Coordinates of C-alpha atoms in Angstrom, one line a residue:
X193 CA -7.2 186.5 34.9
X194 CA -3.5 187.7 35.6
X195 CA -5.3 190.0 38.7
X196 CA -6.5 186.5 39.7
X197 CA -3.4 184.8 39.6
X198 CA -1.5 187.8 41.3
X199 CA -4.3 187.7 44.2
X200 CA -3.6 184.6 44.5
X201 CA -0.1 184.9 45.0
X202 CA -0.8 187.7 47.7
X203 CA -3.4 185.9 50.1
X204 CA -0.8 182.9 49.6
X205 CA 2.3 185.0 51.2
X206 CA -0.2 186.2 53.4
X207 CA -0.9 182.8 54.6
X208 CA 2.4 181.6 54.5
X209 CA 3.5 184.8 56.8
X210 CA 0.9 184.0 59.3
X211 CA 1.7 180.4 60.3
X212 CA 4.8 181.7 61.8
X213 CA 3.1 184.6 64.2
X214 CA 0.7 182.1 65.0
X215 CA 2.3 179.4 65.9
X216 CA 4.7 181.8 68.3
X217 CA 2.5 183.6 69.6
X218 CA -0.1 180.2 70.4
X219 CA 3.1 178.6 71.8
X220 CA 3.4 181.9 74.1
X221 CA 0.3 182.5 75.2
X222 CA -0.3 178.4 76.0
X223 CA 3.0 178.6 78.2
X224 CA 2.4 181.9 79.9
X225 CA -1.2 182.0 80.5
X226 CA -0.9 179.4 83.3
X227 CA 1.8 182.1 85.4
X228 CA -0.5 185.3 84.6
X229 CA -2.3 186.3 88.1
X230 CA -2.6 189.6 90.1
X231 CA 0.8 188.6 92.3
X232 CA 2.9 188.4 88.9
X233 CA 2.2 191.9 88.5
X234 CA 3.1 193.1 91.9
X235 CA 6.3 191.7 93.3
X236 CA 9.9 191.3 91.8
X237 CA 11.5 188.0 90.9
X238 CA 12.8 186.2 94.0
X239 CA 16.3 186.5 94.3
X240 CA 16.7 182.4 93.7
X241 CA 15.5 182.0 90.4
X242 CA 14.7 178.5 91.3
X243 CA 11.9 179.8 93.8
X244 CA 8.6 179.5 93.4
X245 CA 6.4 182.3 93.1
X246 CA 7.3 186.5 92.9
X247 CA 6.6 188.6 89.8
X248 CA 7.9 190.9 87.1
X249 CA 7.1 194.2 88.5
X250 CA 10.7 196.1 88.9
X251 CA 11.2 194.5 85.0
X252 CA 7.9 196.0 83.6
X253 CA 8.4 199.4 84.8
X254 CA 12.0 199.3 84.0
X255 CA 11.3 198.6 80.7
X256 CA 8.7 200.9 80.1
X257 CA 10.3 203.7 81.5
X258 CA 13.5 202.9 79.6
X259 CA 11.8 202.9 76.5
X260 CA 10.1 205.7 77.5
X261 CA 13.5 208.0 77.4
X262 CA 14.6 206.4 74.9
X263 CA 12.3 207.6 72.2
X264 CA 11.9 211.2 74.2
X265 CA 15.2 210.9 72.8
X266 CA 14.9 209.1 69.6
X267 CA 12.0 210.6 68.2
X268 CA 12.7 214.5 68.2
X269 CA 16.6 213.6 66.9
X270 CA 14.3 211.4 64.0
X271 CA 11.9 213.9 62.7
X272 CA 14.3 216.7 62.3
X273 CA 16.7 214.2 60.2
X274 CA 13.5 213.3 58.3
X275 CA 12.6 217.2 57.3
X276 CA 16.2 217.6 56.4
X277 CA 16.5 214.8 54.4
X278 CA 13.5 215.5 52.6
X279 CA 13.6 219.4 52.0
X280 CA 17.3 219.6 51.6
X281 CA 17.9 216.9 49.3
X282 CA 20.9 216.7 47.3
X283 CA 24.0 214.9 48.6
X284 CA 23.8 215.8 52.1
X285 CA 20.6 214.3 52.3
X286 CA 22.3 211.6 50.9
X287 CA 25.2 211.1 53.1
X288 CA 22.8 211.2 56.0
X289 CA 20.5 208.7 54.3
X290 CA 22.9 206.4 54.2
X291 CA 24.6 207.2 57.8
X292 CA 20.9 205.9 58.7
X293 CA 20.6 203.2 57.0
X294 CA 24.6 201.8 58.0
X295 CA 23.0 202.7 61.4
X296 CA 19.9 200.5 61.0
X297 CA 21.9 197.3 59.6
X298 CA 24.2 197.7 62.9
X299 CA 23.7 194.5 65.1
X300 CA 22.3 195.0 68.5
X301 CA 25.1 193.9 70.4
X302 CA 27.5 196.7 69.0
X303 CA 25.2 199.5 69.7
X304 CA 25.5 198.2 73.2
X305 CA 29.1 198.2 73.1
X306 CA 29.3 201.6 71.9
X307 CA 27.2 202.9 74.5
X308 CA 28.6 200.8 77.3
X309 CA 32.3 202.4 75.7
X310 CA 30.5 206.2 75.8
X311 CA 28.0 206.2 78.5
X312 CA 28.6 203.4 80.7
X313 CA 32.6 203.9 81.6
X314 CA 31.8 207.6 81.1
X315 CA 29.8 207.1 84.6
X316 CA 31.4 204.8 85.7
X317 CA 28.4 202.3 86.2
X318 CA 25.9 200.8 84.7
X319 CA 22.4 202.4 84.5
X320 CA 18.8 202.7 83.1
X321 CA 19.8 205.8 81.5
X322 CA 22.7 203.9 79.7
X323 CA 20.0 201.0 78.6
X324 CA 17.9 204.1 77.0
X325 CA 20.8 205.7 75.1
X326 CA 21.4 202.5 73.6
X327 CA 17.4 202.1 72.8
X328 CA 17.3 204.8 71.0
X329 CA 20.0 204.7 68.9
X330 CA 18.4 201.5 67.7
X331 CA 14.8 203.3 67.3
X332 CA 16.8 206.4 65.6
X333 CA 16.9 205.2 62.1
X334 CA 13.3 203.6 61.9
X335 CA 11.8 206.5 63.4
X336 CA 13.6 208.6 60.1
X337 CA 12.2 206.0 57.1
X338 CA 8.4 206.6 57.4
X339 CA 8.5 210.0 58.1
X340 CA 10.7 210.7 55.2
X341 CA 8.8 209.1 52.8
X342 CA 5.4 210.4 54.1
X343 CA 7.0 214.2 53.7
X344 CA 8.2 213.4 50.5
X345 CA 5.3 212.4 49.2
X346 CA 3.5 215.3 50.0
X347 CA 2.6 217.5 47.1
X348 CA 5.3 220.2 46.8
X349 CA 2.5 222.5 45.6
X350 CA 0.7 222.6 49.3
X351 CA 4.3 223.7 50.8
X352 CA 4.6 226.5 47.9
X353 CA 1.3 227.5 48.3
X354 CA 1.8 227.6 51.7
X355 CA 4.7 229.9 51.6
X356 CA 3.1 232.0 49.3
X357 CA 0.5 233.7 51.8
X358 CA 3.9 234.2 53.5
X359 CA 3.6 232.2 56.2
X360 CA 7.2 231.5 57.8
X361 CA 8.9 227.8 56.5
X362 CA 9.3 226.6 60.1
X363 CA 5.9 227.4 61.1
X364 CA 4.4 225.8 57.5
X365 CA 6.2 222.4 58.9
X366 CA 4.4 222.5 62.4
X367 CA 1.1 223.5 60.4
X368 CA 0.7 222.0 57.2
X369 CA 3.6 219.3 56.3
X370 CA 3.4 217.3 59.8
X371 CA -0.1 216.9 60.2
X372 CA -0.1 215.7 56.7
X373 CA 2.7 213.1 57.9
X374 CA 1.3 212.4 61.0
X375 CA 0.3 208.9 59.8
X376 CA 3.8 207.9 59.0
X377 CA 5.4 209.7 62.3
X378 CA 3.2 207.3 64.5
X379 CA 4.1 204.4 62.3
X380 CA 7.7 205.1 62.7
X381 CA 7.1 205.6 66.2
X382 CA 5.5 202.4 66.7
X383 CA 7.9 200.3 64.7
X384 CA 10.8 201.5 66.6
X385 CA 9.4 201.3 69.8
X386 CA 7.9 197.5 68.8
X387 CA 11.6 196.8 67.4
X388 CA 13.6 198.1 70.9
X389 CA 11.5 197.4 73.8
X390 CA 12.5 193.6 73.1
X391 CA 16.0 194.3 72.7
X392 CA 18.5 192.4 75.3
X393 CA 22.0 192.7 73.8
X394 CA 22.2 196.2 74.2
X395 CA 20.8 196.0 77.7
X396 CA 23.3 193.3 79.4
X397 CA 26.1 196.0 78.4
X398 CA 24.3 199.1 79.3
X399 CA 21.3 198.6 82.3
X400 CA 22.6 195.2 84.0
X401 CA 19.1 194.5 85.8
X402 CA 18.1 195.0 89.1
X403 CA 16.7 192.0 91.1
X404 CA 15.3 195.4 93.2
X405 CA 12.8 197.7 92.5
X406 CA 14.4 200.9 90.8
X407 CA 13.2 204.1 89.2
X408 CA 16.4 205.8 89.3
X409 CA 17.6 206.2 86.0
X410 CA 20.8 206.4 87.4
X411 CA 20.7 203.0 88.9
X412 CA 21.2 199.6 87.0
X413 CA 17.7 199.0 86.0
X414 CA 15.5 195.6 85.3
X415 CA 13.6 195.0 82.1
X416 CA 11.9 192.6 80.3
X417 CA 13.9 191.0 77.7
X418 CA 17.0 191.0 80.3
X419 CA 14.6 188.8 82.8
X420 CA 13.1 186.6 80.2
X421 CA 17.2 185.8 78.8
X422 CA 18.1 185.1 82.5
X423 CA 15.1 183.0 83.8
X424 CA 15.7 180.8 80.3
X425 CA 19.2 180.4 80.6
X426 CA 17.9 178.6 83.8
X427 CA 15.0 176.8 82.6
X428 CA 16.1 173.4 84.1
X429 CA 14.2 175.3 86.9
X430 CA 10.8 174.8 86.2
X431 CA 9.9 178.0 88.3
X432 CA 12.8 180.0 86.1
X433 CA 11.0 178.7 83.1
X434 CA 7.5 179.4 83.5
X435 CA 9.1 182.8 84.8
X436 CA 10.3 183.5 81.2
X437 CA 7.3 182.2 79.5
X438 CA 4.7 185.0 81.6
X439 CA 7.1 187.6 81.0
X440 CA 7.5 186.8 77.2
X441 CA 3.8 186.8 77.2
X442 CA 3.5 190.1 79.0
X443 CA 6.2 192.0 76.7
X444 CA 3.8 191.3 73.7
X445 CA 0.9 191.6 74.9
X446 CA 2.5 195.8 75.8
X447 CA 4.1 195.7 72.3
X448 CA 0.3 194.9 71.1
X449 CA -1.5 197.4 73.2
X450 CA 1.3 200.5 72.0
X451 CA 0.3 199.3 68.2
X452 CA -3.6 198.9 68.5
X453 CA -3.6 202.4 70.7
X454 CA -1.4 203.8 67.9
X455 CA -4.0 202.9 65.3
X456 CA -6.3 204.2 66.7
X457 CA -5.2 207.6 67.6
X458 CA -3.9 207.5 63.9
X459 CA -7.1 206.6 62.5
X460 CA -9.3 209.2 64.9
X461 CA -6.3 211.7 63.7
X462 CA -7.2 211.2 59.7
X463 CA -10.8 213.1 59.3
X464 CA -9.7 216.3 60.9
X465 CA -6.2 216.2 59.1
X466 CA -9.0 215.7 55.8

């Protein structure tokens, strides 16, 4: 009876969690749907944004290949914070667990400050590169948590056993305690790169946007959530409007793809790890 009652309680959250993403993401897709055609994919936003017609293409490649650096940045800098903190222990692990999570709490706007302080006046200009710093210093401390835990949990007699046959610790990490967290390193992954690729505060103060075509990191650079904030803060514009509303509908229908792919190579990753 009392497994009843909790079950109950569980598929009633569950409910009451999904009327929310889908009435979002029905709102999205019935807005954006009617925008979605080849041309949207192929030209850049007009430079009116009260024109009709043009397309997202300079913000879609901006943002992927912002995200892009930013967890070939993010993700190395995570995993070796995650082995530290979960073979060292004590109080440095500590004091770097809670450095992470101070660092996760941090609003998105001041991460963009502090990298528009560091990187931006630093070069004197804004750039894509600038917009990937600040990316991933947000995907930094949720690339740490599932890793950490997934190593943590691993039984410490595989790692002495390991050791035993003398194998080398560095090389018993690459071998035996990663592919045994490999599940919780692509779930990290993915939840940081599904938290930052929508990100726009840290962008206004660190890539600008580009009306152009750009792949030079070095350049001020377009992305999504910068062109969907712009094209709604002119949505008297019905053109500037519908804009927004393809774009919104584009940036998670890529958030969706990077998870289902992620499953995926996740779950075809599990028998040989077995």
């Amino acid at each position: 009876m009392k497994a009843r009652v909790v079950l109950g309680f569980t598929m009633a959250a569950l409910a009451i969690a999904l009327v929310p993403l889908i009435a979002v993401g029905t709102f999205i897709v019935g807005q954006g749907m009617g925008v979605i055609r080849l041309e949207f994919f192929l030209q850049d936003p007009p430079g009116d944004l009260s024109q009709v017609g043009g397309g997202i293409r300079n913000a879609i490649v901006g943002t992927l290949q912002m995200t892009a650096v930013g967890a070939a940045i993010a993700v190395p800098a995570g995993l070796l914070i995650a082995i530290f903190n979960a073979e060292v222990g004590g109080r440095p692990a500590t004091a770097v667990r809670f450095a992470v999570d101070v660092l996760a709490a941090l609003p998105s706007i001041v991460v963009g400050i502090f990298v528009y302080e560091f990187v931006v006046v630093t070069q004197g200009h804004f750039s894509g590169f600038a917009g990937s710093v600040a990316l991933a210093v947000i995907m930094l401390p949720v690339i740490v948590v599932s890793p950490e835990e997934m190593l943590r949990l691993t039984p410490k007699a595989v790692a002495e056993g390991v050791r035993a046959l003398g194998i080398s610790r560095w090389r018993s990490f690459v071998s035996v305690l990663l592919p045994t967290a490999l599940s919780g390193i692509f779930t990290g992954v993915l939840l940081a790169v599904s938290r930052a690729i929508g990100e726009t505060a840290p962008l206004i103060f660190t890539a600008l946007g580009n009306n152009f075509f750009t792949v030079d990191m070095d350049e001020p650079m377009q992305g999504l959530p910068l062109l969907i904030y712009r094209n709604a803060l002119n949505s008297a514009y019905p053109a500037a409007r519908d804009r927004a509303m393809g774009a919104a509908l584009v940036l998670v229908a890529i958030v969706l793809i990077f998870n289902l792919v992620g499953r995926w190579l996740v779950a075809r990753r599990q028998p040989r790890t077995r």
